[in-house]
Amino acid sequence: MKRIMLEIAYDGTNYCGWQVQPNGITVQEVLNHHLSELLKEPVETIGASRTDAGVHALGNVAVFDTNARMPGEKIAYALNQRLPADIRIQMSKEVRADFHPRYQVSEKTYEYRILNRRFPVPTERFYSHFTYIPMDIGKMRKAGEYLLGEHDFKSFCGTGAQVKTTVRTIHRFSVERENDLITMRITGSGFLYNMVRILAGTLMEIGGGAYPPEKMQEILAAKDRKAAGPTAPARGLTLIKIDYKNGKEEE
Amino acid sequence: MKRIMLEIAYDGTNYCGWQVQPNGITVQEVLNHHLSELLKEPVETIGASRTDAGVHALGNVAVFDTNARMPGEKIAYALNQRLPADIRIQMSKEVRADFHPRYQVSEKTYEYRILNRRFPVPTERFYSHFTYIPMDIGKMRKAGEYLLGEHDFKSFCGTGAQVKTTVRTIHRFSVERENDLITMRITGSGFLYNMVRILAGTLMEIGGGAYPPEKMQEILAAKDRKAAGPTAPARGLTLIKIDYKNGKEEE
């Protein structure tokens, strides 16, 4: 028996998120199915990030245990031959048997993309959120500075989430504009349910001039979901990567 | 009667190209249909560039004549309410009655995108051509220099095309890499059938080391389609813009 780690990229457009659920097809379900067929034994993956319906990933992580003889690094190639075009393994390798993608200390990076121009661009429609309201990225950057460090992000936690604590640590935050495309990138130790999308929705209100950047402090202090802006659409969000810090476990 | 110019962006994935044809749905057909419904009279557009099946556009141009009273610049907004999400008008305005998008002197810019990494990325699959063969963009740039200026591009003309002359002028050519995405951008007075895709296929052979950059000179001199590389897939190609040079006509 060995434990294999996968790095998985997917286009979330046609999936009901990562995690297996009764109401629709999910990335995990498709992955489990094709892994089981490839390795000729029942395979159940454990995912690092249970991304929502419509959210994309470049580097989500999952592990599974198998008795199959196929070398860890070959699995990516073999599995990609079977997967639909909207899921592609980026890397596979053997890891320690006690490596758990959610309990291991890690740093996650998300990107939220906003297309900011007069009219939408069809080729961007699945992978960005469109707004014609001019965005001031200087204001968005300033507001983002208040997010850095350890804070109680209760105002940015989607309702219905059950967590022990709403305190999280943000390590890095940036906003860049390239022509009409604004990319927000955020790295932290972990994120609450819908946190990046609520942050994106709030930063768009600040970027559009509805509130000054300093409003971000008040919103954090309120510890109330109603104080923050709307949840921005899933299509603009991509889980870029997950870095495991005490990386010895994965070597 | 007035003549209206449209700038049109589309995701070509689900269309049999621009021009109306019996075998499948085209961008022009969808545009004519919705324009006719909007303006309550039969409308027939004349397109600048008859892009192939699967090719995208950010700024194709078309004109049509109408008796409708709607101001030219309002048509973009009204038409976008009716069009499917994979077609979006970027601009509309009234132009001189004799303005013809194909006979007017113009400069066209195309982009060809190549995703160059170990495994494909699902969110890029409709808008780039994937190769895992490492591309040397220095070699591609050097090969591209031979294309600048006036040349007989017969070697880069798709078979079946009927044209008076295969001489064309290339004004600008660039290759940039941003992480794993290579973007070739080419601007010229006009392009032969499949010319940008055959150039892209040839430059990929040079970038991958199959031939040295100097081979481009030989290929041009051969004036034979068989001397050039393969036609790269449509999905990597986008018509970025068309600039009308003696722009007085469109003011």
PDB file of N, CA, C and O in Angstrom, chain A residues 119-190:
ATOM      1  N   PHE A 119     -17.585  46.641 -22.667  1.00  0.00           N
ATOM      2  CA  PHE A 119     -18.428  45.487 -22.997  1.00  0.00           C
ATOM      3  C   PHE A 119     -17.692  44.183 -22.661  1.00  0.00           C
ATOM      4  O   PHE A 119     -16.469  44.152 -22.725  1.00  0.00           O
ATOM      5  N   PRO A 120     -18.427  43.123 -22.378  1.00  0.00           N
ATOM      6  CA  PRO A 120     -17.765  41.839 -22.083  1.00  0.00           C
ATOM      7  C   PRO A 120     -17.019  41.288 -23.309  1.00  0.00           C
ATOM      8  O   PRO A 120     -17.342  41.633 -24.443  1.00  0.00           O
ATOM      9  N   VAL A 121     -16.033  40.453 -23.052  1.00  0.00           N
ATOM     10  CA  VAL A 121     -15.281  39.763 -24.111  1.00  0.00           C
ATOM     11  C   VAL A 121     -15.633  38.276 -24.024  1.00  0.00           C
ATOM     12  O   VAL A 121     -15.376  37.639 -23.000  1.00  0.00           O
ATOM     13  N   PRO A 122     -16.234  37.720 -25.083  1.00  0.00           N
ATOM     14  CA  PRO A 122     -16.704  36.328 -25.022  1.00  0.00           C
ATOM     15  C   PRO A 122     -15.655  35.304 -24.589  1.00  0.00           C
ATOM     16  O   PRO A 122     -15.969  34.405 -23.817  1.00  0.00           O
ATOM     17  N   THR A 123     -14.407  35.454 -25.058  1.00  0.00           N
ATOM     18  CA  THR A 123     -13.383  34.451 -24.728  1.00  0.00           C
ATOM     19  C   THR A 123     -12.947  34.519 -23.259  1.00  0.00           C
ATOM     20  O   THR A 123     -12.220  33.643 -22.793  1.00  0.00           O
ATOM     21  N   GLU A 124     -13.368  35.544 -22.537  1.00  0.00           N
ATOM     22  CA  GLU A 124     -13.029  35.657 -21.107  1.00  0.00           C
ATOM     23  C   GLU A 124     -14.210  35.272 -20.224  1.00  0.00           C
ATOM     24  O   GLU A 124     -14.100  35.298 -18.999  1.00  0.00           O
ATOM     25  N   ARG A 125     -15.362  34.946 -20.805  1.00  0.00           N
ATOM     26  CA  ARG A 125     -16.588  34.892 -20.008  1.00  0.00           C
ATOM     27  C   ARG A 125     -16.645  33.779 -18.971  1.00  0.00           C
ATOM     28  O   ARG A 125     -17.339  33.915 -17.968  1.00  0.00           O
ATOM     29  N   PHE A 126     -15.925  32.693 -19.170  1.00  0.00           N
ATOM     30  CA  PHE A 126     -15.944  31.598 -18.189  1.00  0.00           C
ATOM     31  C   PHE A 126     -14.901  31.760 -17.080  1.00  0.00           C
ATOM     32  O   PHE A 126     -14.932  31.030 -16.099  1.00  0.00           O
ATOM     33  N   TYR A 127     -13.954  32.679 -17.284  1.00  0.00           N
ATOM     34  CA  TYR A 127     -12.800  32.730 -16.384  1.00  0.00           C
ATOM     35  C   TYR A 127     -12.568  34.099 -15.748  1.00  0.00           C
ATOM     36  O   TYR A 127     -11.494  34.364 -15.215  1.00  0.00           O
ATOM     37  N   SER A 128     -13.546  34.973 -15.817  1.00  0.00           N
ATOM     38  CA  SER A 128     -13.439  36.275 -15.167  1.00  0.00           C
ATOM     39  C   SER A 128     -14.838  36.795 -14.883  1.00  0.00           C
ATOM     40  O   SER A 128     -15.819  36.328 -15.464  1.00  0.00           O
ATOM     41  N   HIS A 129     -14.909  37.774 -13.968  1.00  0.00           N
ATOM     42  CA  HIS A 129     -16.168  38.442 -13.659  1.00  0.00           C
ATOM     43  C   HIS A 129     -16.128  39.801 -14.347  1.00  0.00           C
ATOM     44  O   HIS A 129     -15.142  40.523 -14.227  1.00  0.00           O
ATOM     45  N   PHE A 130     -17.154  40.127 -15.111  1.00  0.00           N
ATOM     46  CA  PHE A 130     -17.172  41.358 -15.878  1.00  0.00           C
ATOM     47  C   PHE A 130     -17.826  42.511 -15.123  1.00  0.00           C
ATOM     48  O   PHE A 130     -18.875  42.332 -14.509  1.00  0.00           O
ATOM     49  N   THR A 131     -17.193  43.698 -15.180  1.00  0.00           N
ATOM     50  CA  THR A 131     -17.881  44.913 -14.737  1.00  0.00           C
ATOM     51  C   THR A 131     -17.466  46.080 -15.618  1.00  0.00           C
ATOM     52  O   THR A 131     -16.298  46.195 -15.998  1.00  0.00           O
ATOM     53  N   TYR A 132     -18.424  46.928 -15.984  1.00  0.00           N
ATOM     54  CA  TYR A 132     -18.105  48.110 -16.793  1.00  0.00           C
ATOM     55  C   TYR A 132     -17.807  49.315 -15.894  1.00  0.00           C
ATOM     56  O   TYR A 132     -17.364  50.356 -16.355  1.00  0.00           O
ATOM     57  N   ILE A 133     -18.033  49.172 -14.561  1.00  0.00           N
ATOM     58  CA  ILE A 133     -17.737  50.265 -13.624  1.00  0.00           C
ATOM     59  C   ILE A 133     -16.216  50.396 -13.510  1.00  0.00           C
ATOM     60  O   ILE A 133     -15.532  49.417 -13.186  1.00  0.00           O
ATOM     61  N   PRO A 134     -15.653  51.573 -13.803  1.00  0.00           N
ATOM     62  CA  PRO A 134     -14.186  51.699 -13.768  1.00  0.00           C
ATOM     63  C   PRO A 134     -13.661  51.406 -12.365  1.00  0.00           C
ATOM     64  O   PRO A 134     -14.176  51.918 -11.377  1.00  0.00           O
ATOM     65  N   MET A 135     -12.652  50.557 -12.301  1.00  0.00           N
ATOM     66  CA  MET A 135     -12.056  50.140 -11.030  1.00  0.00           C
ATOM     67  C   MET A 135     -10.759  50.912 -10.797  1.00  0.00           C
ATOM     68  O   MET A 135      -9.904  50.966 -11.675  1.00  0.00           O
ATOM     69  N   ASP A 136     -10.621  51.477  -9.601  1.00  0.00           N
ATOM     70  CA  ASP A 136      -9.399  52.162  -9.197  1.00  0.00           C
ATOM     71  C   ASP A 136      -8.557  51.149  -8.421  1.00  0.00           C
ATOM     72  O   ASP A 136      -8.831  50.865  -7.249  1.00  0.00           O
ATOM     73  N   ILE A 137      -7.524  50.593  -9.087  1.00  0.00           N
ATOM     74  CA  ILE A 137      -6.782  49.515  -8.426  1.00  0.00           C
ATOM     75  C   ILE A 137      -5.908  50.061  -7.303  1.00  0.00           C
ATOM     76  O   ILE A 137      -5.554  49.333  -6.390  1.00  0.00           O
ATOM     77  N   GLY A 138      -5.604  51.346  -7.318  1.00  0.00           N
ATOM     78  CA  GLY A 138      -4.881  51.968  -6.208  1.00  0.00           C
ATOM     79  C   GLY A 138      -5.685  51.842  -4.916  1.00  0.00           C
ATOM     80  O   GLY A 138      -5.148  51.459  -3.860  1.00  0.00           O
ATOM     81  N   LYS A 139      -6.978  52.117  -5.014  1.00  0.00           N
ATOM     82  CA  LYS A 139      -7.858  51.992  -3.847  1.00  0.00           C
ATOM     83  C   LYS A 139      -7.985  50.527  -3.395  1.00  0.00           C
ATOM     84  O   LYS A 139      -8.032  50.238  -2.199  1.00  0.00           O
ATOM     85  N   MET A 140      -8.054  49.637  -4.362  1.00  0.00           N
ATOM     86  CA  MET A 140      -8.157  48.207  -4.026  1.00  0.00           C
ATOM     87  C   MET A 140      -6.897  47.726  -3.296  1.00  0.00           C
ATOM     88  O   MET A 140      -6.971  46.963  -2.334  1.00  0.00           O
ATOM     89  N   ARG A 141      -5.736  48.192  -3.773  1.00  0.00           N
ATOM     90  CA  ARG A 141      -4.469  47.825  -3.127  1.00  0.00           C
ATOM     91  C   ARG A 141      -4.424  48.329  -1.696  1.00  0.00           C
ATOM     92  O   ARG A 141      -4.009  47.612  -0.787  1.00  0.00           O
ATOM     93  N   LYS A 142      -4.839  49.586  -1.523  1.00  0.00           N
ATOM     94  CA  LYS A 142      -4.807  50.193  -0.193  1.00  0.00           C
ATOM     95  C   LYS A 142      -5.732  49.418   0.754  1.00  0.00           C
ATOM     96  O   LYS A 142      -5.356  49.100   1.887  1.00  0.00           O
ATOM     97  N   ALA A 143      -6.920  49.107   0.288  1.00  0.00           N
ATOM     98  CA  ALA A 143      -7.872  48.344   1.113  1.00  0.00           C
ATOM     99  C   ALA A 143      -7.295  46.967   1.446  1.00  0.00           C
ATOM    100  O   ALA A 143      -7.481  46.448   2.547  1.00  0.00           O
ATOM    101  N   GLY A 144      -6.576  46.384   0.486  1.00  0.00           N
ATOM    102  CA  GLY A 144      -6.006  45.060   0.671  1.00  0.00           C
ATOM    103  C   GLY A 144      -4.944  45.007   1.754  1.00  0.00           C
ATOM    104  O   GLY A 144      -4.726  43.961   2.376  1.00  0.00           O
ATOM    105  N   GLU A 145      -4.285  46.163   1.994  1.00  0.00           N
ATOM    106  CA  GLU A 145      -3.239  46.194   3.030  1.00  0.00           C
ATOM    107  C   GLU A 145      -3.796  45.879   4.421  1.00  0.00           C
ATOM    108  O   GLU A 145      -3.101  45.323   5.254  1.00  0.00           O
ATOM    109  N   TYR A 146      -5.074  46.235   4.633  1.00  0.00           N
ATOM    110  CA  TYR A 146      -5.695  45.966   5.940  1.00  0.00           C
ATOM    111  C   TYR A 146      -5.925  44.467   6.175  1.00  0.00           C
ATOM    112  O   TYR A 146      -6.195  44.046   7.294  1.00  0.00           O
ATOM    113  N   LEU A 147      -5.842  43.692   5.106  1.00  0.00           N
ATOM    114  CA  LEU A 147      -6.104  42.253   5.219  1.00  0.00           C
ATOM    115  C   LEU A 147      -4.874  41.483   5.684  1.00  0.00           C
ATOM    116  O   LEU A 147      -4.991  40.362   6.188  1.00  0.00           O
ATOM    117  N   LEU A 148      -3.694  42.076   5.491  1.00  0.00           N
ATOM    118  CA  LEU A 148      -2.448  41.354   5.785  1.00  0.00           C
ATOM    119  C   LEU A 148      -2.317  41.042   7.273  1.00  0.00           C
ATOM    120  O   LEU A 148      -2.710  41.827   8.127  1.00  0.00           O
ATOM    121  N   GLY A 149      -1.775  39.865   7.561  1.00  0.00           N
ATOM    122  CA  GLY A 149      -1.580  39.447   8.947  1.00  0.00           C
ATOM    123  C   GLY A 149      -2.755  38.632   9.463  1.00  0.00           C
ATOM    124  O   GLY A 149      -3.593  38.164   8.690  1.00  0.00           O
ATOM    125  N   GLU A 150      -2.767  38.468  10.787  1.00  0.00           N
ATOM    126  CA  GLU A 150      -3.799  37.650  11.421  1.00  0.00           C
ATOM    127  C   GLU A 150      -5.010  38.518  11.793  1.00  0.00           C
ATOM    128  O   GLU A 150      -4.853  39.555  12.442  1.00  0.00           O
ATOM    129  N   HIS A 151      -6.183  38.100  11.350  1.00  0.00           N
ATOM    130  CA  HIS A 151      -7.422  38.837  11.654  1.00  0.00           C
ATOM    131  C   HIS A 151      -8.565  37.848  11.834  1.00  0.00           C
ATOM    132  O   HIS A 151      -8.516  36.731  11.333  1.00  0.00           O
ATOM    133  N   ASP A 152      -9.605  38.339  12.503  1.00  0.00           N
ATOM    134  CA  ASP A 152     -10.854  37.580  12.536  1.00  0.00           C
ATOM    135  C   ASP A 152     -11.636  37.967  11.278  1.00  0.00           C
ATOM    136  O   ASP A 152     -12.067  39.113  11.128  1.00  0.00           O
ATOM    137  N   PHE A 153     -11.780  37.016  10.357  1.00  0.00           N
ATOM    138  CA  PHE A 153     -12.429  37.295   9.075  1.00  0.00           C
ATOM    139  C   PHE A 153     -13.919  36.916   9.079  1.00  0.00           C
ATOM    140  O   PHE A 153     -14.468  36.577   8.033  1.00  0.00           O
ATOM    141  N   LYS A 154     -14.544  36.997  10.267  1.00  0.00           N
ATOM    142  CA  LYS A 154     -15.947  36.594  10.374  1.00  0.00           C
ATOM    143  C   LYS A 154     -16.852  37.342   9.383  1.00  0.00           C
ATOM    144  O   LYS A 154     -17.806  36.774   8.842  1.00  0.00           O
ATOM    145  N   SER A 155     -16.549  38.610   9.116  1.00  0.00           N
ATOM    146  CA  SER A 155     -17.349  39.397   8.152  1.00  0.00           C
ATOM    147  C   SER A 155     -17.260  38.829   6.736  1.00  0.00           C
ATOM    148  O   SER A 155     -18.089  39.133   5.879  1.00  0.00           O
ATOM    149  N   PHE A 156     -16.223  38.024   6.490  1.00  0.00           N
ATOM    150  CA  PHE A 156     -15.993  37.480   5.157  1.00  0.00           C
ATOM    151  C   PHE A 156     -16.243  35.973   5.100  1.00  0.00           C
ATOM    152  O   PHE A 156     -15.681  35.275   4.265  1.00  0.00           O
ATOM    153  N   CYS A 157     -17.069  35.510   6.017  1.00  0.00           N
ATOM    154  CA  CYS A 157     -17.370  34.076   6.050  1.00  0.00           C
ATOM    155  C   CYS A 157     -18.808  33.853   5.574  1.00  0.00           C
ATOM    156  O   CYS A 157     -19.742  34.432   6.135  1.00  0.00           O
ATOM    157  N   GLY A 158     -18.959  33.039   4.530  1.00  0.00           N
ATOM    158  CA  GLY A 158     -20.285  32.750   3.987  1.00  0.00           C
ATOM    159  C   GLY A 158     -21.173  32.113   5.049  1.00  0.00           C
ATOM    160  O   GLY A 158     -20.692  31.357   5.890  1.00  0.00           O
ATOM    161  N   THR A 159     -22.458  32.425   5.016  1.00  0.00           N
ATOM    162  CA  THR A 159     -23.366  31.874   6.021  1.00  0.00           C
ATOM    163  C   THR A 159     -23.504  30.367   5.812  1.00  0.00           C
ATOM    164  O   THR A 159     -23.375  29.855   4.703  1.00  0.00           O
ATOM    165  N   GLY A 160     -23.753  29.672   6.920  1.00  0.00           N
ATOM    166  CA  GLY A 160     -23.903  28.220   6.838  1.00  0.00           C
ATOM    167  C   GLY A 160     -22.610  27.474   7.118  1.00  0.00           C
ATOM    168  O   GLY A 160     -22.610  26.266   7.295  1.00  0.00           O
ATOM    169  N   ALA A 161     -21.499  28.207   7.171  1.00  0.00           N
ATOM    170  CA  ALA A 161     -20.217  27.545   7.436  1.00  0.00           C
ATOM    171  C   ALA A 161     -20.099  27.232   8.925  1.00  0.00           C
ATOM    172  O   ALA A 161     -20.499  28.035   9.763  1.00  0.00           O
ATOM    173  N   GLN A 162     -19.585  26.043   9.250  1.00  0.00           N
ATOM    174  CA  GLN A 162     -19.357  25.686  10.654  1.00  0.00           C
ATOM    175  C   GLN A 162     -17.861  25.531  10.870  1.00  0.00           C
ATOM    176  O   GLN A 162     -17.258  24.582  10.381  1.00  0.00           O
ATOM    177  N   VAL A 163     -17.279  26.483  11.569  1.00  0.00           N
ATOM    178  CA  VAL A 163     -15.850  26.429  11.852  1.00  0.00           C
ATOM    179  C   VAL A 163     -15.603  26.779  13.312  1.00  0.00           C
ATOM    180  O   VAL A 163     -16.359  27.531  13.909  1.00  0.00           O
ATOM    181  N   LYS A 164     -14.502  26.229  13.846  1.00  0.00           N
ATOM    182  CA  LYS A 164     -14.152  26.491  15.248  1.00  0.00           C
ATOM    183  C   LYS A 164     -13.767  27.948  15.440  1.00  0.00           C
ATOM    184  O   LYS A 164     -14.142  28.596  16.396  1.00  0.00           O
ATOM    185  N   THR A 165     -12.978  28.455  14.484  1.00  0.00           N
ATOM    186  CA  THR A 165     -12.525  29.840  14.593  1.00  0.00           C
ATOM    187  C   THR A 165     -12.562  30.495  13.216  1.00  0.00           C
ATOM    188  O   THR A 165     -12.341  29.834  12.201  1.00  0.00           O
ATOM    189  N   THR A 166     -12.858  31.800  13.204  1.00  0.00           N
ATOM    190  CA  THR A 166     -12.861  32.546  11.943  1.00  0.00           C
ATOM    191  C   THR A 166     -11.594  33.407  11.818  1.00  0.00           C
ATOM    192  O   THR A 166     -11.520  34.298  10.989  1.00  0.00           O
ATOM    193  N   VAL A 167     -10.606  33.106  12.660  1.00  0.00           N
ATOM    194  CA  VAL A 167      -9.319  33.804  12.575  1.00  0.00           C
ATOM    195  C   VAL A 167      -8.456  33.131  11.501  1.00  0.00           C
ATOM    196  O   VAL A 167      -8.320  31.900  11.495  1.00  0.00           O
ATOM    197  N   ARG A 168      -7.926  33.938  10.597  1.00  0.00           N
ATOM    198  CA  ARG A 168      -7.045  33.419   9.563  1.00  0.00           C
ATOM    199  C   ARG A 168      -5.886  34.401   9.357  1.00  0.00           C
ATOM    200  O   ARG A 168      -5.967  35.553   9.773  1.00  0.00           O
ATOM    201  N   THR A 169      -4.821  33.916   8.693  1.00  0.00           N
ATOM    202  CA  THR A 169      -3.645  34.770   8.449  1.00  0.00           C
ATOM    203  C   THR A 169      -3.428  34.937   6.944  1.00  0.00           C
ATOM    204  O   THR A 169      -3.334  33.948   6.217  1.00  0.00           O
ATOM    205  N   ILE A 170      -3.366  36.184   6.506  1.00  0.00           N
ATOM    206  CA  ILE A 170      -3.090  36.477   5.093  1.00  0.00           C
ATOM    207  C   ILE A 170      -1.624  36.882   4.972  1.00  0.00           C
ATOM    208  O   ILE A 170      -1.172  37.818   5.642  1.00  0.00           O
ATOM    209  N   HIS A 171      -0.876  36.181   4.134  1.00  0.00           N
ATOM    210  CA  HIS A 171       0.555  36.451   3.974  1.00  0.00           C
ATOM    211  C   HIS A 171       0.850  37.477   2.886  1.00  0.00           C
ATOM    212  O   HIS A 171       1.751  38.288   3.011  1.00  0.00           O
ATOM    213  N   ARG A 172       0.123  37.396   1.785  1.00  0.00           N
ATOM    214  CA  ARG A 172       0.388  38.303   0.665  1.00  0.00           C
ATOM    215  C   ARG A 172      -0.924  38.661  -0.033  1.00  0.00           C
ATOM    216  O   ARG A 172      -1.855  37.847  -0.081  1.00  0.00           O
ATOM    217  N   PHE A 173      -0.970  39.859  -0.565  1.00  0.00           N
ATOM    218  CA  PHE A 173      -2.130  40.298  -1.331  1.00  0.00           C
ATOM    219  C   PHE A 173      -1.643  41.257  -2.408  1.00  0.00           C
ATOM    220  O   PHE A 173      -0.851  42.162  -2.133  1.00  0.00           O
ATOM    221  N   SER A 174      -2.085  41.071  -3.645  1.00  0.00           N
ATOM    222  CA  SER A 174      -1.699  42.001  -4.712  1.00  0.00           C
ATOM    223  C   SER A 174      -2.853  42.207  -5.677  1.00  0.00           C
ATOM    224  O   SER A 174      -3.742  41.351  -5.796  1.00  0.00           O
ATOM    225  N   VAL A 175      -2.838  43.352  -6.330  1.00  0.00           N
ATOM    226  CA  VAL A 175      -3.805  43.648  -7.401  1.00  0.00           C
ATOM    227  C   VAL A 175      -3.001  44.187  -8.577  1.00  0.00           C
ATOM    228  O   VAL A 175      -2.230  45.142  -8.423  1.00  0.00           O
ATOM    229  N   GLU A 176      -3.155  43.559  -9.739  1.00  0.00           N
ATOM    230  CA  GLU A 176      -2.466  44.026 -10.940  1.00  0.00           C
ATOM    231  C   GLU A 176      -3.475  44.233 -12.050  1.00  0.00           C
ATOM    232  O   GLU A 176      -4.488  43.520 -12.115  1.00  0.00           O
ATOM    233  N   ARG A 177      -3.208  45.206 -12.904  1.00  0.00           N
ATOM    234  CA  ARG A 177      -4.061  45.397 -14.077  1.00  0.00           C
ATOM    235  C   ARG A 177      -3.210  45.215 -15.328  1.00  0.00           C
ATOM    236  O   ARG A 177      -2.123  45.796 -15.421  1.00  0.00           O
ATOM    237  N   GLU A 178      -3.695  44.406 -16.278  1.00  0.00           N
ATOM    238  CA  GLU A 178      -3.027  44.293 -17.568  1.00  0.00           C
ATOM    239  C   GLU A 178      -4.101  44.544 -18.617  1.00  0.00           C
ATOM    240  O   GLU A 178      -5.001  43.717 -18.791  1.00  0.00           O
ATOM    241  N   ASN A 179      -4.024  45.688 -19.238  1.00  0.00           N
ATOM    242  CA  ASN A 179      -5.092  46.148 -20.135  1.00  0.00           C
ATOM    243  C   ASN A 179      -6.410  46.172 -19.365  1.00  0.00           C
ATOM    244  O   ASN A 179      -6.508  46.897 -18.385  1.00  0.00           O
ATOM    245  N   ASP A 180      -7.381  45.382 -19.752  1.00  0.00           N
ATOM    246  CA  ASP A 180      -8.700  45.467 -19.117  1.00  0.00           C
ATOM    247  C   ASP A 180      -8.898  44.389 -18.060  1.00  0.00           C
ATOM    248  O   ASP A 180      -9.993  44.238 -17.529  1.00  0.00           O
ATOM    249  N   LEU A 181      -7.861  43.616 -17.813  1.00  0.00           N
ATOM    250  CA  LEU A 181      -7.994  42.496 -16.898  1.00  0.00           C
ATOM    251  C   LEU A 181      -7.306  42.795 -15.564  1.00  0.00           C
ATOM    252  O   LEU A 181      -6.100  43.047 -15.523  1.00  0.00           O
ATOM    253  N   ILE A 182      -8.096  42.796 -14.495  1.00  0.00           N
ATOM    254  CA  ILE A 182      -7.557  43.033 -13.159  1.00  0.00           C
ATOM    255  C   ILE A 182      -7.430  41.680 -12.462  1.00  0.00           C
ATOM    256  O   ILE A 182      -8.390  40.902 -12.441  1.00  0.00           O
ATOM    257  N   THR A 183      -6.255  41.384 -11.919  1.00  0.00           N
ATOM    258  CA  THR A 183      -6.036  40.127 -11.214  1.00  0.00           C
ATOM    259  C   THR A 183      -5.690  40.399  -9.762  1.00  0.00           C
ATOM    260  O   THR A 183      -4.710  41.072  -9.475  1.00  0.00           O
ATOM    261  N   MET A 184      -6.537  39.886  -8.853  1.00  0.00           N
ATOM    262  CA  MET A 184      -6.236  39.949  -7.424  1.00  0.00           C
ATOM    263  C   MET A 184      -5.644  38.606  -7.052  1.00  0.00           C
ATOM    264  O   MET A 184      -6.171  37.563  -7.454  1.00  0.00           O
ATOM    265  N   ARG A 185      -4.560  38.627  -6.265  1.00  0.00           N
ATOM    266  CA  ARG A 185      -3.920  37.377  -5.848  1.00  0.00           C
ATOM    267  C   ARG A 185      -3.764  37.419  -4.339  1.00  0.00           C
ATOM    268  O   ARG A 185      -3.265  38.409  -3.802  1.00  0.00           O
ATOM    269  N   ILE A 186      -4.199  36.388  -3.675  1.00  0.00           N
ATOM    270  CA  ILE A 186      -4.155  36.380  -2.216  1.00  0.00           C
ATOM    271  C   ILE A 186      -3.596  35.050  -1.722  1.00  0.00           C
ATOM    272  O   ILE A 186      -3.967  33.976  -2.232  1.00  0.00           O
ATOM    273  N   THR A 187      -2.657  35.139  -0.780  1.00  0.00           N
ATOM    274  CA  THR A 187      -2.019  33.946  -0.219  1.00  0.00           C
ATOM    275  C   THR A 187      -2.220  33.953   1.289  1.00  0.00           C
ATOM    276  O   THR A 187      -2.025  34.988   1.931  1.00  0.00           O
ATOM    277  N   GLY A 188      -2.621  32.823   1.835  1.00  0.00           N
ATOM    278  CA  GLY A 188      -2.817  32.746   3.279  1.00  0.00           C
ATOM    279  C   GLY A 188      -2.756  31.316   3.769  1.00  0.00           C
ATOM    280  O   GLY A 188      -2.669  30.373   2.988  1.00  0.00           O
ATOM    281  N   SER A 189      -2.809  31.196   5.092  1.00  0.00           N
ATOM    282  CA  SER A 189      -2.713  29.883   5.732  1.00  0.00           C
ATOM    283  C   SER A 189      -3.992  29.077   5.526  1.00  0.00           C
ATOM    284  O   SER A 189      -3.998  27.846   5.647  1.00  0.00           O
ATOM    285  N   GLY A 190      -5.084  29.778   5.254  1.00  0.00           N
ATOM    286  CA  GLY A 190      -6.349  29.086   5.040  1.00  0.00           C
ATOM    287  C   GLY A 190      -7.417  30.124   4.791  1.00  0.00           C
ATOM    288  O   GLY A 190      -7.212  31.313   5.076  1.00  0.00           O
TER     289      GLY A 190
END
